[in-house]
CSV table of C-alpha atoms and ligand atoms in Angstrom, one decimal:
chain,number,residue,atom,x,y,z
A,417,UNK,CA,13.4,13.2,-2.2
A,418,UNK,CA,16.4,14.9,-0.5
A,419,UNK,CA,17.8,18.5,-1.1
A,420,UNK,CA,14.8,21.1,-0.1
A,421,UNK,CA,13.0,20.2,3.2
A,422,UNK,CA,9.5,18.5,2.6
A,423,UNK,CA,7.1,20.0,5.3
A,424,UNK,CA,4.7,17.5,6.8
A,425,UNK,CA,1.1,19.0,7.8
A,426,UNK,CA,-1.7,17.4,9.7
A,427,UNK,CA,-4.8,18.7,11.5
A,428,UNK,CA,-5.7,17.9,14.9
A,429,UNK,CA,-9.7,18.0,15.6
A,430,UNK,CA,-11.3,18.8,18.3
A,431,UNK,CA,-14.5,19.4,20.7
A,432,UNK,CA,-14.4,22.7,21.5
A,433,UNK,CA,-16.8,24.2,24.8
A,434,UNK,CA,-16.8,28.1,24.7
A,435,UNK,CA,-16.8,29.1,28.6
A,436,UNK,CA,-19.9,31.3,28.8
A,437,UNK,CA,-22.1,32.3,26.1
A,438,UNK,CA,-22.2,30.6,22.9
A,439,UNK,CA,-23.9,33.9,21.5
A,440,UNK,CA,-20.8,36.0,20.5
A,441,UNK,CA,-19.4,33.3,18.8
A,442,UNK,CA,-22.3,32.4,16.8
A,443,UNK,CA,-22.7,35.7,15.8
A,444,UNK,CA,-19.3,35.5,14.3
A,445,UNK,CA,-19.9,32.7,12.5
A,446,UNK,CA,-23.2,34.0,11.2
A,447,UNK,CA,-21.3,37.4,9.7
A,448,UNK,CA,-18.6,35.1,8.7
A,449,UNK,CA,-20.5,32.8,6.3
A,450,UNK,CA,-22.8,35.6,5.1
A,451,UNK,CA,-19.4,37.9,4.1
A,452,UNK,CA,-17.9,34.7,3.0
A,453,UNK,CA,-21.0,34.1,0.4
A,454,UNK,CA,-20.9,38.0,-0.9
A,455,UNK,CA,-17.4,37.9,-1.5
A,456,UNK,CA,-18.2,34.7,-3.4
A,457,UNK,CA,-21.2,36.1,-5.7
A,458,UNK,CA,-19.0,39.0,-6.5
A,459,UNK,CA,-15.7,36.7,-7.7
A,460,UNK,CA,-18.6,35.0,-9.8
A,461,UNK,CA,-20.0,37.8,-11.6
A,462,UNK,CA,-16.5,38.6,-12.6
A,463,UNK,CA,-14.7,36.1,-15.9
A,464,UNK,CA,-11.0,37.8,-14.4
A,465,UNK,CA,-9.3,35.8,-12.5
A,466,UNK,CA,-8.5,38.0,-9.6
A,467,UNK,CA,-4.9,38.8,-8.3
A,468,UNK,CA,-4.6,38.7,-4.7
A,469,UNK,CA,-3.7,42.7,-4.9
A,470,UNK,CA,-6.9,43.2,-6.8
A,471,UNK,CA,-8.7,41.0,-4.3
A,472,UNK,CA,-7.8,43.1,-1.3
A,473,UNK,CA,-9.1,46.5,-3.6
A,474,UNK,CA,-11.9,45.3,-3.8
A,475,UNK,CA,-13.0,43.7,-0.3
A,476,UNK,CA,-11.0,44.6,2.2
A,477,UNK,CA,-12.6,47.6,3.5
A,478,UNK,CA,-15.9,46.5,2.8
A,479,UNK,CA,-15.1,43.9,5.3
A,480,UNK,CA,-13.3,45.5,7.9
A,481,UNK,CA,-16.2,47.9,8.0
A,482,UNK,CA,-18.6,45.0,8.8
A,483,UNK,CA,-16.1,44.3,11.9
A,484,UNK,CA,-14.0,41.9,11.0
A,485,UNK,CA,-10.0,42.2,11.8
A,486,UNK,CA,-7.6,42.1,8.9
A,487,UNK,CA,-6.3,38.7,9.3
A,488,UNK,CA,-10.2,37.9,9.2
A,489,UNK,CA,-10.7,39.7,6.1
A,490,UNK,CA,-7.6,38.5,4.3
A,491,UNK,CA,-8.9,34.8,5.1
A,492,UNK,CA,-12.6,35.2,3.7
A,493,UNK,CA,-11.2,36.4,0.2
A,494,UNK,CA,-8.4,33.6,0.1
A,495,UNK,CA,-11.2,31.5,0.6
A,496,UNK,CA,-14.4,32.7,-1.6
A,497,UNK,CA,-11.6,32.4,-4.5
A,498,UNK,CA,-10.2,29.2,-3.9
A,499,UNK,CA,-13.9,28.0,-3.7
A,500,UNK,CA,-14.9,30.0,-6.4
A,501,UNK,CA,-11.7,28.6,-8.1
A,502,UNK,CA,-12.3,24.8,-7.3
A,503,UNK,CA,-16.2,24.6,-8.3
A,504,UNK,CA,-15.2,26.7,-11.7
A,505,UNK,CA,-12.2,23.7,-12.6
A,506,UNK,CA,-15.1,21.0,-11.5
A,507,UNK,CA,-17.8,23.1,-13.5
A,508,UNK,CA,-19.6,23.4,-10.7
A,509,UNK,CA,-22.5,25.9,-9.8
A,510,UNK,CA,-22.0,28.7,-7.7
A,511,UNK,CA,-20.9,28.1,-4.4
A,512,UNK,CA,-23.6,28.4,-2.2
A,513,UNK,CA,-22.8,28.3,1.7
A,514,UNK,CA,-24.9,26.6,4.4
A,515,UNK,CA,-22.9,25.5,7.1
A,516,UNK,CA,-21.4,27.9,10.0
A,517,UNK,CA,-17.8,27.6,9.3
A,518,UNK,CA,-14.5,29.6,9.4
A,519,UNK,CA,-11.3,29.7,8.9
A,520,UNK,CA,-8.8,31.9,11.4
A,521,UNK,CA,-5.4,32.9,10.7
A,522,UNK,CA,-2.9,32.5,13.3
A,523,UNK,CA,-2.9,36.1,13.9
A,524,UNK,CA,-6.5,35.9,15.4
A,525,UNK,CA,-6.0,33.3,17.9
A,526,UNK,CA,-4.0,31.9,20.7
A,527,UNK,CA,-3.5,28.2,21.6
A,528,UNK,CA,-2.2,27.2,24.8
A,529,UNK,CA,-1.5,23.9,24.8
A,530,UNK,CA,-0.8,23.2,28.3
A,531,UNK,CA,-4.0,23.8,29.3
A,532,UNK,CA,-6.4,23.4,26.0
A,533,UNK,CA,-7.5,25.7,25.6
A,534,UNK,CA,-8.5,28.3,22.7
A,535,UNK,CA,-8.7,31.9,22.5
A,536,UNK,CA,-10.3,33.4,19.4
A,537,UNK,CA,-10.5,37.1,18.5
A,538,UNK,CA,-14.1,37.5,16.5
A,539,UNK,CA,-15.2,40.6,15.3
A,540,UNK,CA,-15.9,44.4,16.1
A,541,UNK,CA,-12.9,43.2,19.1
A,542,UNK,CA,-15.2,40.3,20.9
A,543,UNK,CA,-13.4,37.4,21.9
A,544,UNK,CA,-14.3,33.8,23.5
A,545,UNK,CA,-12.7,31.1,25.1
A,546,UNK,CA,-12.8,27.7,24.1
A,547,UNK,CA,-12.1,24.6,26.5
A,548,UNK,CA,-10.8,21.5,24.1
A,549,UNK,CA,-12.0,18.4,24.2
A,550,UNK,CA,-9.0,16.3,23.6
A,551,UNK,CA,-6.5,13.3,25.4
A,552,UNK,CA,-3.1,14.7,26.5
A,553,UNK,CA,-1.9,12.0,24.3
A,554,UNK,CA,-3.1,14.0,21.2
A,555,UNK,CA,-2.0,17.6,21.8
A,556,UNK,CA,1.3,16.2,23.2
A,557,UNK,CA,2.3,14.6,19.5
A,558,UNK,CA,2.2,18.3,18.1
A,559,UNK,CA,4.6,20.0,20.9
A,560,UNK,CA,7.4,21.3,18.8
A,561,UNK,CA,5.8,22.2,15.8
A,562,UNK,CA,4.1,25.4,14.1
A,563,UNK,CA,0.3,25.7,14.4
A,564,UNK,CA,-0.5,28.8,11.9
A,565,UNK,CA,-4.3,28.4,10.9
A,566,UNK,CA,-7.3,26.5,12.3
A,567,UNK,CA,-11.1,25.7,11.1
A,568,UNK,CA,-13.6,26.6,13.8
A,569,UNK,CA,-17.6,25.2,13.1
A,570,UNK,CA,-20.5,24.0,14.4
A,571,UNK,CA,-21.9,20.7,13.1
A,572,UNK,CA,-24.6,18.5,14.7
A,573,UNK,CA,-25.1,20.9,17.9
A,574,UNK,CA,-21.9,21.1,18.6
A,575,UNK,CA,-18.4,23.5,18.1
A,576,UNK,CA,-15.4,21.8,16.6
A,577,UNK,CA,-11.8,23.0,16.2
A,578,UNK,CA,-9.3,21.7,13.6
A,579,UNK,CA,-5.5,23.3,14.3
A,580,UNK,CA,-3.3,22.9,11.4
A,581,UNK,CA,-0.3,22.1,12.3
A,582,UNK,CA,3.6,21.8,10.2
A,583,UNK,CA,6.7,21.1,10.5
A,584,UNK,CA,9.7,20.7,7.9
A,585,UNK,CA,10.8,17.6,8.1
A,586,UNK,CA,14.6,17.3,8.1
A,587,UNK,CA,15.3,13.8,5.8
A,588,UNK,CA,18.3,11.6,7.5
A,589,UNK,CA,20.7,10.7,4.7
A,590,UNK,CA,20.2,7.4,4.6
A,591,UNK,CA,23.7,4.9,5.7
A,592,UNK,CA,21.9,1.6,5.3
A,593,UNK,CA,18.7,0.2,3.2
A,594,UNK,CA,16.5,-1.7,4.9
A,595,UNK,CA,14.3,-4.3,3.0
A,596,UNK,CA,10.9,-5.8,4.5
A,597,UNK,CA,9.4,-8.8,2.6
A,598,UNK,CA,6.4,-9.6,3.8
A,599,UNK,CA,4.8,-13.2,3.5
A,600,UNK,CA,1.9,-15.1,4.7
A,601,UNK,CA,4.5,-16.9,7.4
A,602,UNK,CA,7.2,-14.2,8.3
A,603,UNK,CA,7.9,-10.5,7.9
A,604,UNK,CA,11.7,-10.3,7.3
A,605,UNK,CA,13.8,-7.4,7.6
A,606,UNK,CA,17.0,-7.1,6.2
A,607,UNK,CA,19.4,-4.1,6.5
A,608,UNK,CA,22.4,-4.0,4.3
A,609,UNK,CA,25.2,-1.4,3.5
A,610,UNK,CA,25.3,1.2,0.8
A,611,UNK,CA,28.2,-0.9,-0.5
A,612,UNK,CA,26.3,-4.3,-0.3
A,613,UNK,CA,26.9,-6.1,2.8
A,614,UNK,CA,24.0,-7.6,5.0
A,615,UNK,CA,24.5,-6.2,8.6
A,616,UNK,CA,21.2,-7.5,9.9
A,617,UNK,CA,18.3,-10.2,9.5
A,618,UNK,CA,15.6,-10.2,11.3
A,619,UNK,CA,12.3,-12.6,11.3
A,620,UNK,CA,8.9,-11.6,12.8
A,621,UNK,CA,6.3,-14.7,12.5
A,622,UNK,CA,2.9,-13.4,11.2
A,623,UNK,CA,-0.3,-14.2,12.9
A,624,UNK,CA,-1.8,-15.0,9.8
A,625,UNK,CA,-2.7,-18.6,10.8
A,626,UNK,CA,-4.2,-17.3,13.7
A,627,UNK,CA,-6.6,-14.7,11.3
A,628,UNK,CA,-7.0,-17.6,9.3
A,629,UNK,CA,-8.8,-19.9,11.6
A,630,UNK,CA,-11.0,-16.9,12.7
A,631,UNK,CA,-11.9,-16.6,9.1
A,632,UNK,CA,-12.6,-20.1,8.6
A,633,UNK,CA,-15.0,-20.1,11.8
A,634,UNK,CA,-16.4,-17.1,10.4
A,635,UNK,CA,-17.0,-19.0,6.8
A,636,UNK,CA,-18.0,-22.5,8.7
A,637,UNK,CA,-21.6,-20.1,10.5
A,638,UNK,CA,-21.9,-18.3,7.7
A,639,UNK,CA,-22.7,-21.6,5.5
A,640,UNK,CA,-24.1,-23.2,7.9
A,641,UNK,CA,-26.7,-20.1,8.0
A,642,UNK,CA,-26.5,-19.3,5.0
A,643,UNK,CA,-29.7,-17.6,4.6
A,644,UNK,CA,-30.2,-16.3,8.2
A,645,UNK,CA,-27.0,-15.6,9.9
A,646,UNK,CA,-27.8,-11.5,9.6
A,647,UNK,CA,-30.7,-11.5,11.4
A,648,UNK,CA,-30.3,-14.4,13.7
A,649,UNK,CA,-28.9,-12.8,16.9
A,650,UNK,CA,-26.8,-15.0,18.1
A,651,UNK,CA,-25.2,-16.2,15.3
A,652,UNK,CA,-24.5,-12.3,14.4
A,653,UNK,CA,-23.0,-12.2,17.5
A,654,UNK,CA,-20.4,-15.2,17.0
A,655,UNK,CA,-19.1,-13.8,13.9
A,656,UNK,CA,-18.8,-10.5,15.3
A,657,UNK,CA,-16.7,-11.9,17.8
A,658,UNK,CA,-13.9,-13.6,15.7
A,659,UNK,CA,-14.1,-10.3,13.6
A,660,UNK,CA,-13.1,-8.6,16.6
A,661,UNK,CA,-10.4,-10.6,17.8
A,662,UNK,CA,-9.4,-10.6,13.7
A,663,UNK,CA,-9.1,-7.0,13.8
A,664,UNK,CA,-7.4,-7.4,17.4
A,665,UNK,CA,-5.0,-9.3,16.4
A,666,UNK,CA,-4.0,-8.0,13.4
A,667,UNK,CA,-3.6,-4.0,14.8
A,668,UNK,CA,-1.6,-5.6,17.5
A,669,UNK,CA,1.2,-6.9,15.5
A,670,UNK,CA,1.1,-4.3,12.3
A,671,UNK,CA,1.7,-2.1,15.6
A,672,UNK,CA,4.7,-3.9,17.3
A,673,UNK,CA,6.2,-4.4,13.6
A,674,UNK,CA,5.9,-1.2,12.5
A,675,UNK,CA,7.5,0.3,16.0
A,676,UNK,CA,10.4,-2.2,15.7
A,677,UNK,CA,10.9,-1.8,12.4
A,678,UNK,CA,10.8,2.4,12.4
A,679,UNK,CA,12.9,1.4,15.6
A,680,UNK,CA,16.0,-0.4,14.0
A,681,UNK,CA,15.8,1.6,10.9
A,682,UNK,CA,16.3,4.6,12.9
A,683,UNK,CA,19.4,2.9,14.9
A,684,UNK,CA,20.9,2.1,11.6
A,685,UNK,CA,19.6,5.3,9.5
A,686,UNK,CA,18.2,3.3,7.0
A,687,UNK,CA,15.7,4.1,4.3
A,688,UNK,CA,13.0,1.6,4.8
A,689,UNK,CA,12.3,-0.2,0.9
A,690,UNK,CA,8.8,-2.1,0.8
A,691,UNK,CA,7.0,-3.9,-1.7
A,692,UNK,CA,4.8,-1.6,-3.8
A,693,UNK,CA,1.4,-3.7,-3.4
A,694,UNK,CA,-0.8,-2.2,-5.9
A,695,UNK,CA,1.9,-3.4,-8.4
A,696,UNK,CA,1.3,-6.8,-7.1
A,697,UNK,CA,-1.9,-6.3,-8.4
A,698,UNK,CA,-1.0,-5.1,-11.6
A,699,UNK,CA,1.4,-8.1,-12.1
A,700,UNK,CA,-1.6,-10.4,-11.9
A,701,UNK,CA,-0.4,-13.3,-10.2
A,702,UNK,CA,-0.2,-12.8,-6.4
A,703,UNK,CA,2.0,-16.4,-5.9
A,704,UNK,CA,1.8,-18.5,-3.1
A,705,UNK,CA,2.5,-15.9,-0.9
A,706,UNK,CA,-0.3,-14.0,-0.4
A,707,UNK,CA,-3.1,-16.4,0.4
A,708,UNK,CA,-5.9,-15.7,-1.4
A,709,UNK,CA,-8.5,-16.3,1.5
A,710,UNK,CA,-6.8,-13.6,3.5
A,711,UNK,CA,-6.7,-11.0,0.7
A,712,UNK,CA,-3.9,-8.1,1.0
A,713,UNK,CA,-5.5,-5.8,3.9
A,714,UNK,CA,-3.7,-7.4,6.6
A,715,UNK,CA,0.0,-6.7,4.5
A,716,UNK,CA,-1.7,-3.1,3.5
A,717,UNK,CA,-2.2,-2.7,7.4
A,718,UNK,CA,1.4,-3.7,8.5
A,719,UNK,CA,3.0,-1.2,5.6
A,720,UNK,CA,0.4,1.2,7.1
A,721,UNK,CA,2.0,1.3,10.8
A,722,UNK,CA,5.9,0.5,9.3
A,723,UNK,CA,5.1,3.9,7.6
A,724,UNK,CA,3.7,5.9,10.0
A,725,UNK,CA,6.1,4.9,12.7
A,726,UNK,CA,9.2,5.7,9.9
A,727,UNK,CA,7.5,9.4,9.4
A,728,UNK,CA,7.4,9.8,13.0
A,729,UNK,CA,11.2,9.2,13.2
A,730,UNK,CA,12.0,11.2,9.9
A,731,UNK,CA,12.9,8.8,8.1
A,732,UNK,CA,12.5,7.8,4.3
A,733,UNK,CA,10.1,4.9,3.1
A,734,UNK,CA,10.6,4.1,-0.7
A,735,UNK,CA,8.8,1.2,-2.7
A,736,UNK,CA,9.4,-1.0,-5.0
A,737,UNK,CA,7.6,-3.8,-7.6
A,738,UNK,CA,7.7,-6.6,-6.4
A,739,UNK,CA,7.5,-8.6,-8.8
A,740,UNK,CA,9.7,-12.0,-9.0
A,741,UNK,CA,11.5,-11.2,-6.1
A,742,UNK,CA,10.7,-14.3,-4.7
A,743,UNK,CA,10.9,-16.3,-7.2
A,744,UNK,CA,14.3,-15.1,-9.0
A,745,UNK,CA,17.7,-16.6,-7.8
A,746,UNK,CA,19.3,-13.0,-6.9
A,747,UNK,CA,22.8,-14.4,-8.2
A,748,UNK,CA,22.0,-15.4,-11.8
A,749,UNK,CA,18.2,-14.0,-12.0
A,750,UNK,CA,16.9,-17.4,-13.6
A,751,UNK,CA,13.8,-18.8,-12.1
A,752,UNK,CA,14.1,-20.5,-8.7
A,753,UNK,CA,12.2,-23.8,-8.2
A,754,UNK,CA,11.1,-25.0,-4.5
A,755,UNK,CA,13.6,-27.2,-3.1
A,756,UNK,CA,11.8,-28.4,0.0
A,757,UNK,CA,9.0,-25.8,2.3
A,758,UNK,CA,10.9,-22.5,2.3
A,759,UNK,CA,14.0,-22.9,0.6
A,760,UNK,CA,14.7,-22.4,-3.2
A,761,UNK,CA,16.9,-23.8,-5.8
A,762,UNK,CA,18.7,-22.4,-8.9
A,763,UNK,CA,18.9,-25.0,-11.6
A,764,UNK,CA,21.4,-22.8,-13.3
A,765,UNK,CA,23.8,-21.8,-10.7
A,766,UNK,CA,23.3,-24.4,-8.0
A,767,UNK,CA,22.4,-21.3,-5.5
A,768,UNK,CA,20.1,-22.6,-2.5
A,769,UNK,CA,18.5,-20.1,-0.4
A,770,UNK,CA,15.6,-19.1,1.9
A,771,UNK,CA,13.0,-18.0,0.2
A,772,UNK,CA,12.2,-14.8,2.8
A,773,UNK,CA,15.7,-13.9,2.6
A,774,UNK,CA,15.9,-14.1,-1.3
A,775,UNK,CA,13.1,-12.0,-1.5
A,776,UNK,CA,15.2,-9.1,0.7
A,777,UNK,CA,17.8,-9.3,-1.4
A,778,UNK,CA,15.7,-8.9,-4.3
A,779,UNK,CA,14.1,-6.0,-3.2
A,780,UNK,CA,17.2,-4.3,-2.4
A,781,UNK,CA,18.8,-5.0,-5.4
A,782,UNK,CA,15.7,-3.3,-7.1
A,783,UNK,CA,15.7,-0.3,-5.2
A,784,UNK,CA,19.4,-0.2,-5.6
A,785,UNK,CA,19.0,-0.1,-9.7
A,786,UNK,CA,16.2,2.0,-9.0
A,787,UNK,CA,18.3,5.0,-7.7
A,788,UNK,CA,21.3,4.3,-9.3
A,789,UNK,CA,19.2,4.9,-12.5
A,790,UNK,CA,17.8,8.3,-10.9
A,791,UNK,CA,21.4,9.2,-9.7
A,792,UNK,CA,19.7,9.7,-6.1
A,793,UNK,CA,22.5,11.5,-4.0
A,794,UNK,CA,23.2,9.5,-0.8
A,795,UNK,CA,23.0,6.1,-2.5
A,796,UNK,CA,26.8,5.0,-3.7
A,797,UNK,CA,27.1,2.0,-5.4
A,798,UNK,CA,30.8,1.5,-4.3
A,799,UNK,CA,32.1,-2.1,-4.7
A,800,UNK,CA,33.3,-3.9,-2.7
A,801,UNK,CA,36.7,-5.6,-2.0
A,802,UNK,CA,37.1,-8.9,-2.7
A,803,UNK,CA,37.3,-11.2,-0.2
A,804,UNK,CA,35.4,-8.9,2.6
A,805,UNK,CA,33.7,-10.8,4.8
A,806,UNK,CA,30.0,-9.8,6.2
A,807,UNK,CA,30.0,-8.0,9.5
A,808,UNK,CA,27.9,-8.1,12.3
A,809,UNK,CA,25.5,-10.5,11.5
A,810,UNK,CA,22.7,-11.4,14.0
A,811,UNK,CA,21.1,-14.7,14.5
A,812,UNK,CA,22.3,-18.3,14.5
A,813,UNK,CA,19.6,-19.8,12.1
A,814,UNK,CA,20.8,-17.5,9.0
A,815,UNK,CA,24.1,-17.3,9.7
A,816,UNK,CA,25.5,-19.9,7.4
A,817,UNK,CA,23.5,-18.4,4.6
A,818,UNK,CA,24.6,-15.5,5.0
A,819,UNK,CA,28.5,-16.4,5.1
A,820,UNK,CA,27.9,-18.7,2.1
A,821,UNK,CA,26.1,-17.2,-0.1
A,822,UNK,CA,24.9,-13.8,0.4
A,823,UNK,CA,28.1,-11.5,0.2
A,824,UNK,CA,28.5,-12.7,-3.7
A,825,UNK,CA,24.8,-12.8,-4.4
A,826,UNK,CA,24.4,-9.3,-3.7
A,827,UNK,CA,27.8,-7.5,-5.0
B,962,ZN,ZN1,21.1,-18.8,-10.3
């Protein structure tokens, strides 16, 4: 989790129009998958697993012979073995190679990304320019990191690039956890100090009702044709239309969520602790929470951009089960029982709280055993003093919980 540097990869594809003749390059291609394929029989017809010393003995001057650079050479035999490789461990046939592919080492291109475009070296010293077809949106993402091999092919009539790009991705040490709970009426965020004080609260209301009355308009034409609805057009069309504005609405806000969450996390360098949904599975019972109708896509969806948007930043997501974190009182961890709509009542200890908020302190409390456990570096567990008051807290409407109750729950 911390100590080496984890190094992020991701490919960028792309269109790619050669200026000029397409004829050089195909020619490449052609050599390429045909060298690619001998290598390949030959790895077969041997039981040895092959060093990459004893690799190079045998193939690389047979190769460079044929015209292809070194890098180009090097490349093909990494590749026939790790085919070879992956069909034997599947047991698999022989590899047997159709499409026109390659893959180039950094060596044997050159990228500008300022202006798109690709240079590629081929063999016996040809070379081709390749216009890409991409937004500046796209390319401008990967400015700043290390592009060091790409996949060049032609599929369906046309030539397509995939850069590989990486980057080491230096982990923040976490100063704060945040929690997210999310629920079918609010996403709350709560961010609280490594020694246990809530510095934040924060409440996003879900557009689940909104989904929810799409669905049931969906559900209402659907019964009402039930036999015909996929081939009438019109009705096809209705439900196509709240689909869309389902899937409208629910990118929108998994997108402004997961920016402002990714947002204040960063501010407070927090690592970011989430429910771990498939466990919610596992546990059986989804509770009131998750409304059965709706499923768990649209909570999949929001941890989707919350994720994405804290990897962009560098910083740490961690999950957790959830289970009973809504339904535990954090204080004495008996059962809570619903005092009125969202607020919760301990018959043991008297504790009353709001049930999103409970949940956060759950959650945090599990991810701090979690890690304490581990012995995860970063994460002190240093108690508090007595008598501390909670700082900078945000928000009139949780204030008084907070004050009363909150600092002793979670010490
Ligand atoms: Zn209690």
């Amino acid at each position: 989790m911390r100590g080496e540097e984890p190094v992020v990869v991701e490919a960028l594809k792309m269109r790619a129009l050669p200026e000029g003749s397409c004829d050089r390059l195909f020619e490449f291609l052609r050599l390429y998958r045909d060298a690619l394929q001998m290598v390949v029989n030959r790895i077969w017809s041997t039981s040895d697993k092959l060093s990459k010393k004893k690799l190079h003995k045998l193939f690389y001057n047979n190769l460079v012979s044929m015209g292809f650079r070194a890098h180009h050479a090097k490349e093909i035999y990494a590749y026939a073995e790790s085919l070879v490789e992956s069909a034997r461990s599947n047991g698999g046939r022989k590899p047997v190679l159709r499409r026109l592919s390659a893959r180039i080492d950094k060596y044997d291109y050159r990228l500008d990304l300022d202006s798109t475009t690709l240079t590629l070296k081929l063999h016996s010293d040809y070379k081709v320019r390749l216009r890409l077809i991409t937004s500046k949106e796209r390319v401008e993402k990967f400015r700043g990191w290390e592009n060091y091999e790409l996949v060049v092919k032609y599929e369906d009539g046309k030539f397509w690039v995939s850069i590989y790009f990486k980057k080491s991705v230096k982990s923040l040490k976490p100063k704060t956890i945040m929690a997210v709970d999310l629920n079918f009426d609010n996403a709350t965020l709560a961010i609280f100090t490594l020694d246990s004080r809530l510095l934040r609260l924060k409440r996003f209301k879900t557009p689940h009702r909104k989904i929810l009355t799409h669905r049931i308009w969906v559900e209402r034409i659907q019964k009402r044709y039930s036999r015909s609805w996929r081939f009438i057009k019109s009705v096809k069309k209705a439900i196509d239309k709240h689909g869309k504005r389902i899937r409208n609405i629910s990118w929108d806000y998994a997108h402004k969520v997961g920016d402002l969450v990714a947002e204040l996390a960063l501010k407070h360098h927090s690592v970011i602790v989430l429910e771990d949904l498939e466990k919610l599975r596992e546990n059986g019972k989804k509770g009131k929470r998750f409304n059965k109708r709706l499923g768990l896509w649209f909570y999949r969806r929001i941890q989707f951009c919350i994720e994405y948007e804290a990897r962009e930043r560098n910083l740490e997501v961690t999950k957790v089960n959830p289970r009973k974190t809504s339904s535990k009182c954090p204080k004495c961890g008996k059962k809570l029982t619903e005092n009125n709509h969202r607020v919760l009542k301990c018959r043991k200890c008297n504790f009353i709280g709001d049930r999103d908020v409970i949940a956060t302190i759950n959650l945090y409390k599990k991810f701090i055993s979690k890690y304490s456990r581990c012995g995860v570096p970063g994460v002190a567990l240093n108690a508090p003093k007595p008598n501390e008051n909670p700082s900078g807290v945000q928000g009139k409407r949780d204030e008084a919980m907070i004050k009363n109750n909150l600092y002793e729950l979670i010490c």
